[in-house]
Structures are given as structure tokens and as C-alpha cells.
CSV table of C-alpha atoms in Angstrom, one decimal:
chain,number,residue,atom,x,y,z
A,277,UNK,CA,-74.8,44.0,15.1
A,278,UNK,CA,-74.4,46.1,12.0
A,279,UNK,CA,-71.2,46.9,10.1
A,280,UNK,CA,-70.8,49.0,7.0
A,281,UNK,CA,-68.2,47.4,4.8
A,282,UNK,CA,-67.5,50.1,2.3
A,283,UNK,CA,-63.8,49.7,2.1
A,284,UNK,CA,-64.0,46.0,1.3
A,285,UNK,CA,-66.4,46.4,-1.7
A,286,UNK,CA,-65.7,49.8,-3.2
A,287,UNK,CA,-63.1,48.6,-5.6
A,288,UNK,CA,-65.0,45.5,-6.6
A,289,UNK,CA,-68.2,47.3,-7.3
A,290,UNK,CA,-66.7,50.2,-9.3
A,291,UNK,CA,-64.2,48.1,-11.3
A,292,UNK,CA,-66.8,45.5,-11.9
A,293,UNK,CA,-68.9,47.8,-14.0
A,294,UNK,CA,-68.2,46.2,-17.4
A,295,UNK,CA,-69.4,47.8,-20.5
A,296,UNK,CA,-73.0,46.8,-21.4
A,297,UNK,CA,-73.1,43.7,-23.6
A,298,UNK,CA,-73.8,44.6,-27.3
A,299,UNK,CA,-77.3,43.8,-28.4
A,300,UNK,CA,-77.5,40.6,-30.4
A,301,UNK,CA,-78.0,41.0,-34.2
A,302,UNK,CA,-81.3,39.1,-33.9
A,303,UNK,CA,-82.8,41.3,-31.2
A,304,UNK,CA,-86.4,42.3,-31.9
A,305,UNK,CA,-87.3,46.0,-32.5
A,306,UNK,CA,-87.8,47.8,-29.2
A,307,UNK,CA,-91.2,47.6,-27.7
A,308,UNK,CA,-93.0,50.1,-25.6
A,309,UNK,CA,-91.1,50.5,-22.4
A,310,UNK,CA,-92.4,50.0,-18.9
A,311,UNK,CA,-90.9,50.3,-15.5
A,312,UNK,CA,-89.3,47.0,-14.3
A,313,UNK,CA,-91.3,46.3,-11.2
A,314,UNK,CA,-89.9,43.2,-9.5
A,315,UNK,CA,-92.3,40.3,-9.2
A,316,UNK,CA,-93.3,38.6,-6.0
A,317,UNK,CA,-90.2,36.9,-4.6
A,318,UNK,CA,-87.8,39.2,-6.5
A,319,UNK,CA,-85.4,41.6,-4.8
A,320,UNK,CA,-86.1,45.3,-5.5
A,321,UNK,CA,-83.7,47.1,-7.8
A,322,UNK,CA,-81.7,50.1,-6.9
A,323,UNK,CA,-83.6,52.3,-9.4
A,324,UNK,CA,-86.3,51.9,-11.9
A,325,UNK,CA,-85.0,50.3,-15.1
A,326,UNK,CA,-87.2,50.4,-18.2
A,327,UNK,CA,-88.2,46.9,-19.2
A,328,UNK,CA,-89.9,45.7,-22.4
A,329,UNK,CA,-93.5,44.7,-22.4
A,330,UNK,CA,-93.7,40.9,-22.6
A,331,UNK,CA,-96.7,39.2,-24.3
A,332,UNK,CA,-96.9,36.1,-22.1
A,333,UNK,CA,-99.1,34.6,-19.4
A,334,UNK,CA,-96.1,34.5,-17.1
A,335,UNK,CA,-92.4,35.3,-17.5
A,336,UNK,CA,-89.2,35.8,-15.6
A,337,UNK,CA,-85.6,36.8,-16.2
A,338,UNK,CA,-82.9,35.9,-13.8
A,339,UNK,CA,-79.1,36.5,-13.4
A,340,UNK,CA,-77.7,33.1,-12.6
A,341,UNK,CA,-74.5,34.3,-10.9
A,342,UNK,CA,-76.2,36.5,-8.3
A,343,UNK,CA,-79.5,34.5,-8.3
A,344,UNK,CA,-81.5,37.7,-8.5
A,345,UNK,CA,-84.8,37.9,-10.4
A,346,UNK,CA,-84.6,41.1,-12.4
A,347,UNK,CA,-88.2,41.2,-13.7
A,348,UNK,CA,-91.2,39.0,-13.9
A,349,UNK,CA,-94.9,38.5,-14.0
A,350,UNK,CA,-96.9,35.9,-12.2
A,351,UNK,CA,-93.7,34.1,-11.3
A,352,UNK,CA,-95.3,31.8,-8.7
A,353,UNK,CA,-98.6,31.3,-10.6
A,354,UNK,CA,-99.0,27.6,-11.6
A,355,UNK,CA,-99.0,27.0,-15.3
A,356,UNK,CA,-98.8,24.0,-17.6
A,357,UNK,CA,-95.2,23.3,-18.5
A,358,UNK,CA,-95.8,21.3,-21.6
A,359,UNK,CA,-92.5,19.9,-22.9
A,360,UNK,CA,-90.5,22.1,-20.4
A,361,UNK,CA,-91.3,19.0,-18.3
A,362,UNK,CA,-88.4,17.3,-20.1
A,363,UNK,CA,-86.0,19.6,-18.3
A,364,UNK,CA,-86.7,17.5,-15.2
A,365,UNK,CA,-86.7,14.3,-17.2
A,366,UNK,CA,-83.2,15.2,-18.5
A,367,UNK,CA,-82.0,16.2,-15.0
A,368,UNK,CA,-82.9,12.8,-13.6
A,369,UNK,CA,-81.3,11.1,-16.6
A,370,UNK,CA,-78.1,13.0,-16.1
A,371,UNK,CA,-78.2,12.1,-12.4
A,372,UNK,CA,-78.6,8.4,-13.4
A,373,UNK,CA,-75.6,8.6,-15.7
A,374,UNK,CA,-73.5,10.1,-13.0
A,375,UNK,CA,-74.5,7.5,-10.3
A,376,UNK,CA,-74.2,4.6,-12.7
A,377,UNK,CA,-77.8,3.7,-13.0
A,378,UNK,CA,-77.5,4.2,-16.7
A,379,UNK,CA,-74.6,4.0,-19.1
A,380,UNK,CA,-74.3,6.2,-22.3
A,381,UNK,CA,-73.9,3.2,-24.5
A,382,UNK,CA,-76.7,1.2,-22.8
A,383,UNK,CA,-79.4,0.0,-25.2
A,384,UNK,CA,-83.0,0.5,-24.4
A,385,UNK,CA,-86.2,-0.6,-26.3
A,386,UNK,CA,-89.2,1.6,-26.4
A,387,UNK,CA,-92.3,0.1,-24.7
A,388,UNK,CA,-95.7,0.0,-26.4
A,389,UNK,CA,-96.7,3.0,-24.2
A,390,UNK,CA,-93.7,5.0,-25.4
A,391,UNK,CA,-94.1,4.0,-29.0
A,392,UNK,CA,-97.8,5.1,-29.0
A,393,UNK,CA,-97.2,8.4,-27.2
A,394,UNK,CA,-98.9,11.4,-28.8
A,395,UNK,CA,-97.1,14.5,-29.8
A,396,UNK,CA,-93.5,15.1,-30.8
A,397,UNK,CA,-91.2,12.0,-31.2
A,398,UNK,CA,-87.8,10.8,-32.2
A,399,UNK,CA,-89.4,7.9,-34.1
A,400,UNK,CA,-88.1,5.1,-32.1
A,401,UNK,CA,-88.5,1.6,-33.6
A,402,UNK,CA,-89.9,-1.1,-31.2
A,403,UNK,CA,-87.7,-3.6,-33.1
A,404,UNK,CA,-84.5,-1.6,-32.8
A,405,UNK,CA,-83.0,-0.6,-29.4
A,406,UNK,CA,-81.6,2.9,-29.0
A,407,UNK,CA,-78.6,3.9,-27.0
A,408,UNK,CA,-79.1,6.1,-23.9
A,409,UNK,CA,-76.9,8.7,-25.6
A,410,UNK,CA,-79.2,8.9,-28.6
A,411,UNK,CA,-82.3,8.9,-26.4
A,412,UNK,CA,-81.0,12.0,-24.5
A,413,UNK,CA,-80.5,13.8,-27.8
A,414,UNK,CA,-83.9,12.8,-28.9
A,415,UNK,CA,-85.3,14.0,-25.6
A,416,UNK,CA,-83.6,17.4,-25.7
A,417,UNK,CA,-83.2,18.3,-29.3
A,418,UNK,CA,-86.2,16.6,-30.9
A,419,UNK,CA,-88.4,16.8,-27.7
A,420,UNK,CA,-89.4,13.2,-28.3
A,421,UNK,CA,-92.1,11.9,-26.0
A,422,UNK,CA,-91.1,8.4,-26.9
A,423,UNK,CA,-87.6,9.1,-25.7
A,424,UNK,CA,-88.9,10.6,-22.5
A,425,UNK,CA,-91.0,7.6,-21.6
A,426,UNK,CA,-88.3,5.1,-22.5
A,427,UNK,CA,-85.8,6.9,-20.2
A,428,UNK,CA,-88.4,7.3,-17.5
A,429,UNK,CA,-89.3,3.6,-17.5
A,430,UNK,CA,-85.6,2.6,-17.4
A,431,UNK,CA,-84.9,4.9,-14.4
A,432,UNK,CA,-88.1,4.7,-12.5
A,433,UNK,CA,-89.4,1.2,-13.4
A,434,UNK,CA,-92.6,2.9,-14.8
A,435,UNK,CA,-93.5,6.4,-15.8
A,436,UNK,CA,-95.6,6.6,-12.7
A,437,UNK,CA,-92.6,5.7,-10.6
A,438,UNK,CA,-90.5,8.2,-12.4
A,439,UNK,CA,-93.0,10.9,-11.8
A,440,UNK,CA,-92.7,10.3,-8.1
A,441,UNK,CA,-88.9,10.7,-8.5
A,442,UNK,CA,-89.5,13.9,-10.4
A,443,UNK,CA,-91.6,15.3,-7.5
A,444,UNK,CA,-89.0,14.3,-5.0
A,445,UNK,CA,-86.2,16.0,-7.0
A,446,UNK,CA,-88.3,19.1,-7.4
A,447,UNK,CA,-88.8,19.3,-3.7
A,448,UNK,CA,-85.1,18.9,-3.1
A,449,UNK,CA,-84.3,21.7,-5.5
A,450,UNK,CA,-86.8,24.1,-3.8
A,451,UNK,CA,-89.4,24.0,-6.6
A,452,UNK,CA,-92.2,24.4,-4.2
A,453,UNK,CA,-95.1,24.9,-6.7
A,454,UNK,CA,-94.3,22.1,-9.1
A,455,UNK,CA,-96.1,18.7,-9.4
A,456,UNK,CA,-95.5,16.1,-12.0
A,457,UNK,CA,-97.7,13.3,-13.3
A,458,UNK,CA,-95.6,12.3,-16.4
A,459,UNK,CA,-92.2,12.6,-18.0
A,460,UNK,CA,-93.4,14.2,-21.3
A,461,UNK,CA,-95.5,17.3,-20.4
A,462,UNK,CA,-98.6,16.0,-22.1
A,463,UNK,CA,-101.6,17.6,-20.3
A,464,UNK,CA,-102.5,15.8,-17.1
A,465,UNK,CA,-104.5,16.8,-14.1
A,466,UNK,CA,-102.3,18.4,-11.5
A,467,UNK,CA,-99.2,18.5,-13.8
A,468,UNK,CA,-98.2,22.1,-13.1
A,469,UNK,CA,-95.2,24.3,-12.4
A,470,UNK,CA,-94.2,28.0,-12.2
A,471,UNK,CA,-91.8,30.1,-14.2
A,472,UNK,CA,-89.8,30.7,-10.9
A,473,UNK,CA,-89.5,26.9,-10.4
A,474,UNK,CA,-88.5,26.4,-14.1
A,475,UNK,CA,-85.7,29.0,-13.6
A,476,UNK,CA,-84.5,27.1,-10.5
A,477,UNK,CA,-84.5,23.8,-12.6
A,478,UNK,CA,-82.7,25.4,-15.6
A,479,UNK,CA,-80.0,26.8,-13.2
A,480,UNK,CA,-79.6,23.4,-11.6
A,481,UNK,CA,-79.0,21.7,-14.9
A,482,UNK,CA,-76.3,24.3,-15.9
A,483,UNK,CA,-74.7,24.1,-12.4
A,484,UNK,CA,-74.8,20.4,-11.7
A,485,UNK,CA,-74.3,18.9,-15.2
A,486,UNK,CA,-71.9,21.1,-17.2
A,487,UNK,CA,-70.6,18.1,-19.2
A,488,UNK,CA,-74.1,17.4,-20.6
A,489,UNK,CA,-75.3,20.9,-20.9
A,490,UNK,CA,-73.8,21.4,-24.5
A,491,UNK,CA,-76.5,19.1,-25.8
A,492,UNK,CA,-79.0,21.9,-25.4
A,493,UNK,CA,-77.1,23.9,-28.0
A,494,UNK,CA,-77.4,21.3,-30.7
A,495,UNK,CA,-79.3,22.7,-33.6
A,496,UNK,CA,-80.4,19.4,-35.0
A,497,UNK,CA,-80.3,15.6,-34.5
A,498,UNK,CA,-80.8,12.8,-36.9
A,499,UNK,CA,-82.2,9.4,-35.8
A,500,UNK,CA,-83.7,6.6,-37.8
A,501,UNK,CA,-82.8,8.5,-41.0
A,502,UNK,CA,-85.0,11.4,-39.8
A,503,UNK,CA,-83.3,14.7,-39.0
A,504,UNK,CA,-85.2,17.2,-36.9
A,505,UNK,CA,-84.2,20.8,-36.0
A,506,UNK,CA,-84.1,22.1,-32.5
A,507,UNK,CA,-87.3,24.2,-32.0
A,508,UNK,CA,-85.4,26.9,-30.0
A,509,UNK,CA,-85.2,29.6,-32.7
A,510,UNK,CA,-82.8,31.7,-30.6
A,511,UNK,CA,-80.1,29.1,-31.2
A,512,UNK,CA,-80.0,30.2,-34.9
A,513,UNK,CA,-80.3,34.0,-34.2
A,514,UNK,CA,-78.1,34.7,-31.2
A,515,UNK,CA,-74.7,33.1,-30.8
A,516,UNK,CA,-74.7,33.8,-27.0
A,517,UNK,CA,-77.8,31.6,-26.5
A,518,UNK,CA,-76.9,27.9,-25.8
A,519,UNK,CA,-80.1,26.4,-24.4
A,520,UNK,CA,-82.5,25.3,-23.1
A,521,UNK,CA,-86.0,24.0,-24.0
A,522,UNK,CA,-89.2,24.7,-25.8
A,523,UNK,CA,-92.7,23.5,-25.0
A,524,UNK,CA,-96.2,23.6,-26.5
A,525,UNK,CA,-99.6,22.3,-26.1
A,526,UNK,CA,-102.9,23.8,-27.2
A,527,UNK,CA,-103.8,24.5,-23.6
A,528,UNK,CA,-100.4,25.7,-22.4
A,529,UNK,CA,-99.5,27.9,-25.4
A,530,UNK,CA,-95.9,28.3,-26.6
A,531,UNK,CA,-93.2,28.2,-23.9
A,532,UNK,CA,-89.5,28.7,-23.9
A,533,UNK,CA,-86.7,28.6,-21.3
A,534,UNK,CA,-83.6,30.2,-22.8
A,535,UNK,CA,-80.1,31.0,-21.5
A,536,UNK,CA,-77.6,33.5,-22.8
A,537,UNK,CA,-74.0,33.9,-21.7
A,538,UNK,CA,-72.1,37.1,-22.6
A,539,UNK,CA,-69.0,38.7,-21.2
A,540,UNK,CA,-68.9,36.2,-18.4
A,541,UNK,CA,-72.5,36.7,-17.3
A,542,UNK,CA,-75.2,34.1,-17.7
A,543,UNK,CA,-78.9,35.1,-17.7
A,544,UNK,CA,-82.0,32.8,-17.9
A,545,UNK,CA,-85.4,33.8,-19.3
A,546,UNK,CA,-88.6,31.8,-18.9
A,547,UNK,CA,-91.7,32.7,-20.9
A,548,UNK,CA,-94.9,30.7,-21.0
A,549,UNK,CA,-98.3,31.1,-22.7
A,550,UNK,CA,-97.2,33.0,-25.8
A,551,UNK,CA,-99.1,32.8,-29.1
A,552,UNK,CA,-96.6,31.2,-31.5
A,553,UNK,CA,-93.1,29.8,-32.0
A,554,UNK,CA,-92.0,33.3,-33.2
A,555,UNK,CA,-93.6,35.0,-30.2
A,556,UNK,CA,-91.8,32.9,-27.6
A,557,UNK,CA,-88.5,33.5,-29.3
A,558,UNK,CA,-88.9,37.3,-29.7
A,559,UNK,CA,-90.2,37.8,-26.1
A,560,UNK,CA,-87.4,35.7,-24.7
A,561,UNK,CA,-84.9,37.8,-26.8
A,562,UNK,CA,-86.3,41.0,-25.4
A,563,UNK,CA,-85.8,39.8,-21.8
A,564,UNK,CA,-82.3,38.4,-22.3
A,565,UNK,CA,-81.0,41.6,-24.1
A,566,UNK,CA,-82.7,43.9,-21.6
A,567,UNK,CA,-81.1,42.1,-18.6
A,568,UNK,CA,-77.7,41.9,-20.2
A,569,UNK,CA,-77.6,45.5,-21.3
A,570,UNK,CA,-79.4,47.1,-18.3
A,571,UNK,CA,-77.5,45.4,-15.4
A,572,UNK,CA,-74.0,44.5,-14.3
A,573,UNK,CA,-73.0,41.6,-12.1
A,574,UNK,CA,-69.7,42.3,-10.3
A,575,UNK,CA,-68.2,39.8,-7.9
A,576,UNK,CA,-68.4,41.0,-4.3
A,577,UNK,CA,-66.2,38.4,-2.6
A,578,UNK,CA,-64.2,35.3,-3.5
A,579,UNK,CA,-65.1,32.0,-2.0
A,580,UNK,CA,-64.0,31.6,1.6
A,581,UNK,CA,-62.9,35.3,1.8
A,582,UNK,CA,-63.3,36.6,5.3
A,583,UNK,CA,-65.4,39.8,5.2
A,584,UNK,CA,-65.6,40.3,9.0
A,585,UNK,CA,-64.8,38.7,12.3
A,586,UNK,CA,-67.7,38.0,14.6
A,587,UNK,CA,-67.4,37.7,18.4
A,588,UNK,CA,-68.1,34.1,19.7
A,589,UNK,CA,-69.1,33.2,23.2
A,590,UNK,CA,-68.5,29.9,25.0
A,591,UNK,CA,-66.1,28.8,22.2
A,592,UNK,CA,-62.6,27.5,21.9
A,593,UNK,CA,-61.9,30.7,19.8
A,594,UNK,CA,-63.1,34.2,20.6
A,595,UNK,CA,-64.1,35.0,17.0
A,596,UNK,CA,-65.1,33.4,13.8
A,597,UNK,CA,-64.6,34.6,10.2
A,598,UNK,CA,-67.8,35.1,8.2
A,599,UNK,CA,-68.2,35.2,4.4
A,600,UNK,CA,-69.4,33.0,1.6
A,601,UNK,CA,-68.4,29.4,0.8
A,602,UNK,CA,-68.9,30.2,-2.9
A,603,UNK,CA,-68.0,33.4,-4.8
A,604,UNK,CA,-70.7,36.0,-4.2
A,605,UNK,CA,-72.0,38.3,-6.9
A,606,UNK,CA,-74.6,41.0,-7.0
A,607,UNK,CA,-76.6,42.3,-9.9
A,608,UNK,CA,-77.1,46.1,-10.0
A,609,UNK,CA,-78.4,48.6,-12.6
A,610,UNK,CA,-75.7,49.5,-15.0
A,611,UNK,CA,-73.5,52.4,-13.9
A,612,UNK,CA,-74.7,52.5,-10.3
A,613,UNK,CA,-71.8,50.7,-8.6
A,614,UNK,CA,-70.6,53.9,-6.9
A,615,UNK,CA,-73.9,54.3,-5.1
A,616,UNK,CA,-73.9,50.8,-3.5
A,617,UNK,CA,-73.3,50.3,0.3
A,618,UNK,CA,-72.9,46.8,1.8
A,619,UNK,CA,-74.2,46.4,5.4
A,620,UNK,CA,-73.4,43.3,7.5
A,621,UNK,CA,-76.0,42.3,10.1
A,622,UNK,CA,-75.3,39.4,12.5
A,623,UNK,CA,-77.5,37.8,15.1
A,624,UNK,CA,-76.0,38.3,18.6
A,625,UNK,CA,-74.9,36.7,20.7
A,626,UNK,CA,-73.1,34.0,18.6
A,627,UNK,CA,-72.7,30.9,20.8
A,628,UNK,CA,-70.4,27.9,20.2
A,629,UNK,CA,-70.4,25.2,18.9
A,630,UNK,CA,-70.4,26.6,15.4
A,631,UNK,CA,-70.3,24.5,12.2
A,632,UNK,CA,-68.6,25.5,9.0
A,633,UNK,CA,-71.3,26.9,6.7
A,634,UNK,CA,-73.6,27.8,9.6
A,635,UNK,CA,-75.6,31.0,8.8
A,636,UNK,CA,-74.6,33.8,11.1
A,637,UNK,CA,-76.1,36.8,9.5
A,638,UNK,CA,-77.0,38.7,6.4
A,639,UNK,CA,-75.2,41.0,4.0
A,640,UNK,CA,-77.5,43.6,2.6
A,641,UNK,CA,-76.5,45.6,-0.5
A,642,UNK,CA,-78.1,49.0,-0.1
A,643,UNK,CA,-78.7,52.0,-2.4
A,644,UNK,CA,-79.8,54.6,0.0
A,645,UNK,CA,-82.7,53.1,1.9
A,646,UNK,CA,-83.4,50.5,-0.8
A,647,UNK,CA,-82.3,46.9,-0.3
A,648,UNK,CA,-80.9,45.8,-3.6
A,649,UNK,CA,-79.9,42.3,-2.6
A,650,UNK,CA,-79.7,40.2,0.6
A,651,UNK,CA,-77.4,37.2,1.0
A,652,UNK,CA,-76.7,35.0,4.0
A,653,UNK,CA,-73.2,35.0,5.4
A,654,UNK,CA,-71.9,31.9,7.0
A,655,UNK,CA,-69.1,30.7,9.3
A,656,UNK,CA,-65.9,30.0,7.3
A,657,UNK,CA,-64.6,27.6,9.9
A,658,UNK,CA,-65.9,25.5,12.8
A,659,UNK,CA,-65.6,26.6,16.4
A,660,UNK,CA,-65.8,24.0,19.2
A,661,UNK,CA,-67.2,24.6,22.7
A,662,UNK,CA,-64.8,25.9,25.3
A,663,UNK,CA,-64.1,24.0,28.4
A,664,UNK,CA,-66.2,24.3,31.6
A,665,UNK,CA,-64.4,27.4,32.9
A,666,UNK,CA,-64.6,29.2,29.5
A,667,UNK,CA,-68.3,28.5,29.2
A,668,UNK,CA,-69.0,29.6,32.8
A,669,UNK,CA,-67.1,32.8,32.4
A,670,UNK,CA,-68.9,33.7,29.1
A,671,UNK,CA,-72.2,32.9,30.8
A,672,UNK,CA,-71.5,35.5,33.4
A,673,UNK,CA,-70.4,38.0,30.8
A,674,UNK,CA,-73.6,37.5,28.8
A,675,UNK,CA,-75.7,37.8,32.0
A,676,UNK,CA,-74.1,41.2,32.8
A,677,UNK,CA,-74.6,42.3,29.2
A,678,UNK,CA,-78.3,41.4,29.3
A,679,UNK,CA,-78.7,43.6,32.4
A,680,UNK,CA,-77.7,46.7,30.4
A,681,UNK,CA,-79.2,45.8,27.1
A,682,UNK,CA,-82.1,47.8,25.7
A,683,UNK,CA,-85.6,46.4,25.9
């Protein structure tokens, strides 16, 4: 069943066209422009929007409110994450804090393995325990490998045990191309991810742990009388950028996951395999500014708003309201709200029992014949089965309908 829902969305889409966000003062000079061709897994855009050339092995830019990937390259190609690995180390640490496995003031002592770890460090002292709170800052701001291993061993019993937890969490979050062998991001056989998976993880941190997320905006942290700056250069150049993480190894190149929030919109960029600290910052800046200036993200529907009633057979009610359990947004090229047409498609027949949140169809946002976005619609309430007579009656109705249905 198809329904065109123009009346419901016209006001939202047209009034939702906010003015384009001003380009940050730190934005790089405009590069040669290319057409923004959506990468594999991305939804097509309603029209070609010129995107900057990005000098990276792989990259992606994503609107977090709508969940749409706006542009990308090699988004599902496996790459070395380097210290972007610590996004998952932090995620599991935040989870341990919330479930009581760790306490912020709990004191932990670095093991010989952690103390001897190569690469960046927060300079933990084996003779002086550090609080979990300080270890988290050392992990995020200073990218300390010693901090990562100390937290991993406390949560997982060993770094190997923690790596298994990382893999399980990645699977739960839908990071289908990610495998972990350590908590630090030091090169290891099979230790791989994708820019698409990194965007999923960054979004999960922002969504699931808002009380810890401000740590990613810290510009420096001092521990053991040694103050180290955050390596994310965009924190110093663009006031709208508030995270997330840098990474680098000689084999992975220079990587950065960055997030910018302007005028109520939040956008995430992921770039990997750039040539320098400056390159990863400038390429990320290009993506963030382009996405924020070239697109709008109006709200389509409020959470639990009924967008249509769907006929129900064999149920205690004859219809069920469908919509979204959370507020639904769509990202569209700037100024094209008046060209958008929403079309609801439901799978028929819909049979009871129905659970709240059960997927009953799709809402496609169309521009002409182009699918701009596609979102599942769900039942907003449960519908129990009807009694014996009601089920029998609807069975007869469905039988007659099948006789006259098209092949």
C-alpha cells in the first residue's frame, strides 16, 4: 500500500530550511570541486551537490540527526584505525562507569605491559596509582597507550579479554567490518575497521554517553607534571568542533574523527590515511563545512506522532498507528524542501498480534523519481489478537481478497 503524505510534511520541510551555517573562520581555501557521488551504502541525494576533493585513503561525512551519509570514499574498505581504536576503549570504559564496574575515583596501577607500551603515553608511574577519571582524560586527550592498557586490563581482566569485549560491542553496534586485537591501536594483524564503522561508533558515543562526551573537547590535560595538548587541531580553529579523536601510525597514516554542531545540527567526518597532522585537520574541515553549508536537516515528525493508520486483520483493533518512536529527520540539499514528496509503503496484509515498535513499512522521501532517504516506520502501539470469531471472519475476508488480487 502506498500513500503520499504531502500535507503532513509540507510545512515541516519548507519551514525547516534554516539559513546555511556560516563557514568557520578556520576553513581551508576552497579546493577544486567535484560532484558529491554517494558512496556504497549511502542514500542518493536529491541533486548533485559539489563536494570538495579530499586527499585521504578513505573518508565519510554523515549527518547524525538523519543518519544519512552525505559523501564518502571507500567507506566499507578495511583500514588501520591507529589510535581511533581508543574510541571503542573509551566506549567500554563509559559503559563500565555506568554499570558500576568502575568508579571515577577508583585507583588503578599501570602494569608492566602498560608501562612499557610504545607510542603516545600519559606517563603513568608504576609506583603511583592513577584515578579512573584521570586515566580517561589521559586516554582521550593525551591518547595514552599506557592509559588504554590500564583501563582495558581493569575491565577485561587482560588486554586480550578486553579485545574480545571490543569485538562483541562492535557487533552489537552494527560495526560489521571491524575487528580488534588490542585497546591502543598499535599495529596488529587483523586489527582493522572502516570509516563507516568509525562513524557508527562516534555517533554511539555522542548518543549513549552525553555526560562524558565533553571530555573530547578538552584542549589539554596535565598529569604527572606533564601537560600535553589535544592533537585535534580543529578544537583550536573551529568553535563548533567538540571532538573526537586523532590517530597515527606509519602504516595507517594520519587519521581524524571530528564532530561539529552548528545551529542545532551535528555532523561527523572521518578521514583516514592523510599525509600529516595538518592534512587530516584541513580535509576534515572541508567535509564538515561543506556538509553544514550544502544541506539542511529539518524534522519530519515528532516521536510517537501518528503519520498514518494501517488496516489490521485478526486483531483486537481494526487499525494501528504508524510512525517513529524517536523524532525523525531528513537531510536534503539546501533550498530543495519544496521539491520533496514523502511516500509511505506498508506491507499488506498486516496481521495481529503486533508489538509496539514492530516495523510495518517504509517512508521514502522522494525528489521526482529519486529516493532521497528511506526510513522504517513502526507500530506506535501493540495490537492483540482478536477472539476466535474475529480471526475466523478476517480469514474469510482475506481469502476473498486473495481471489481478486493481481498476480
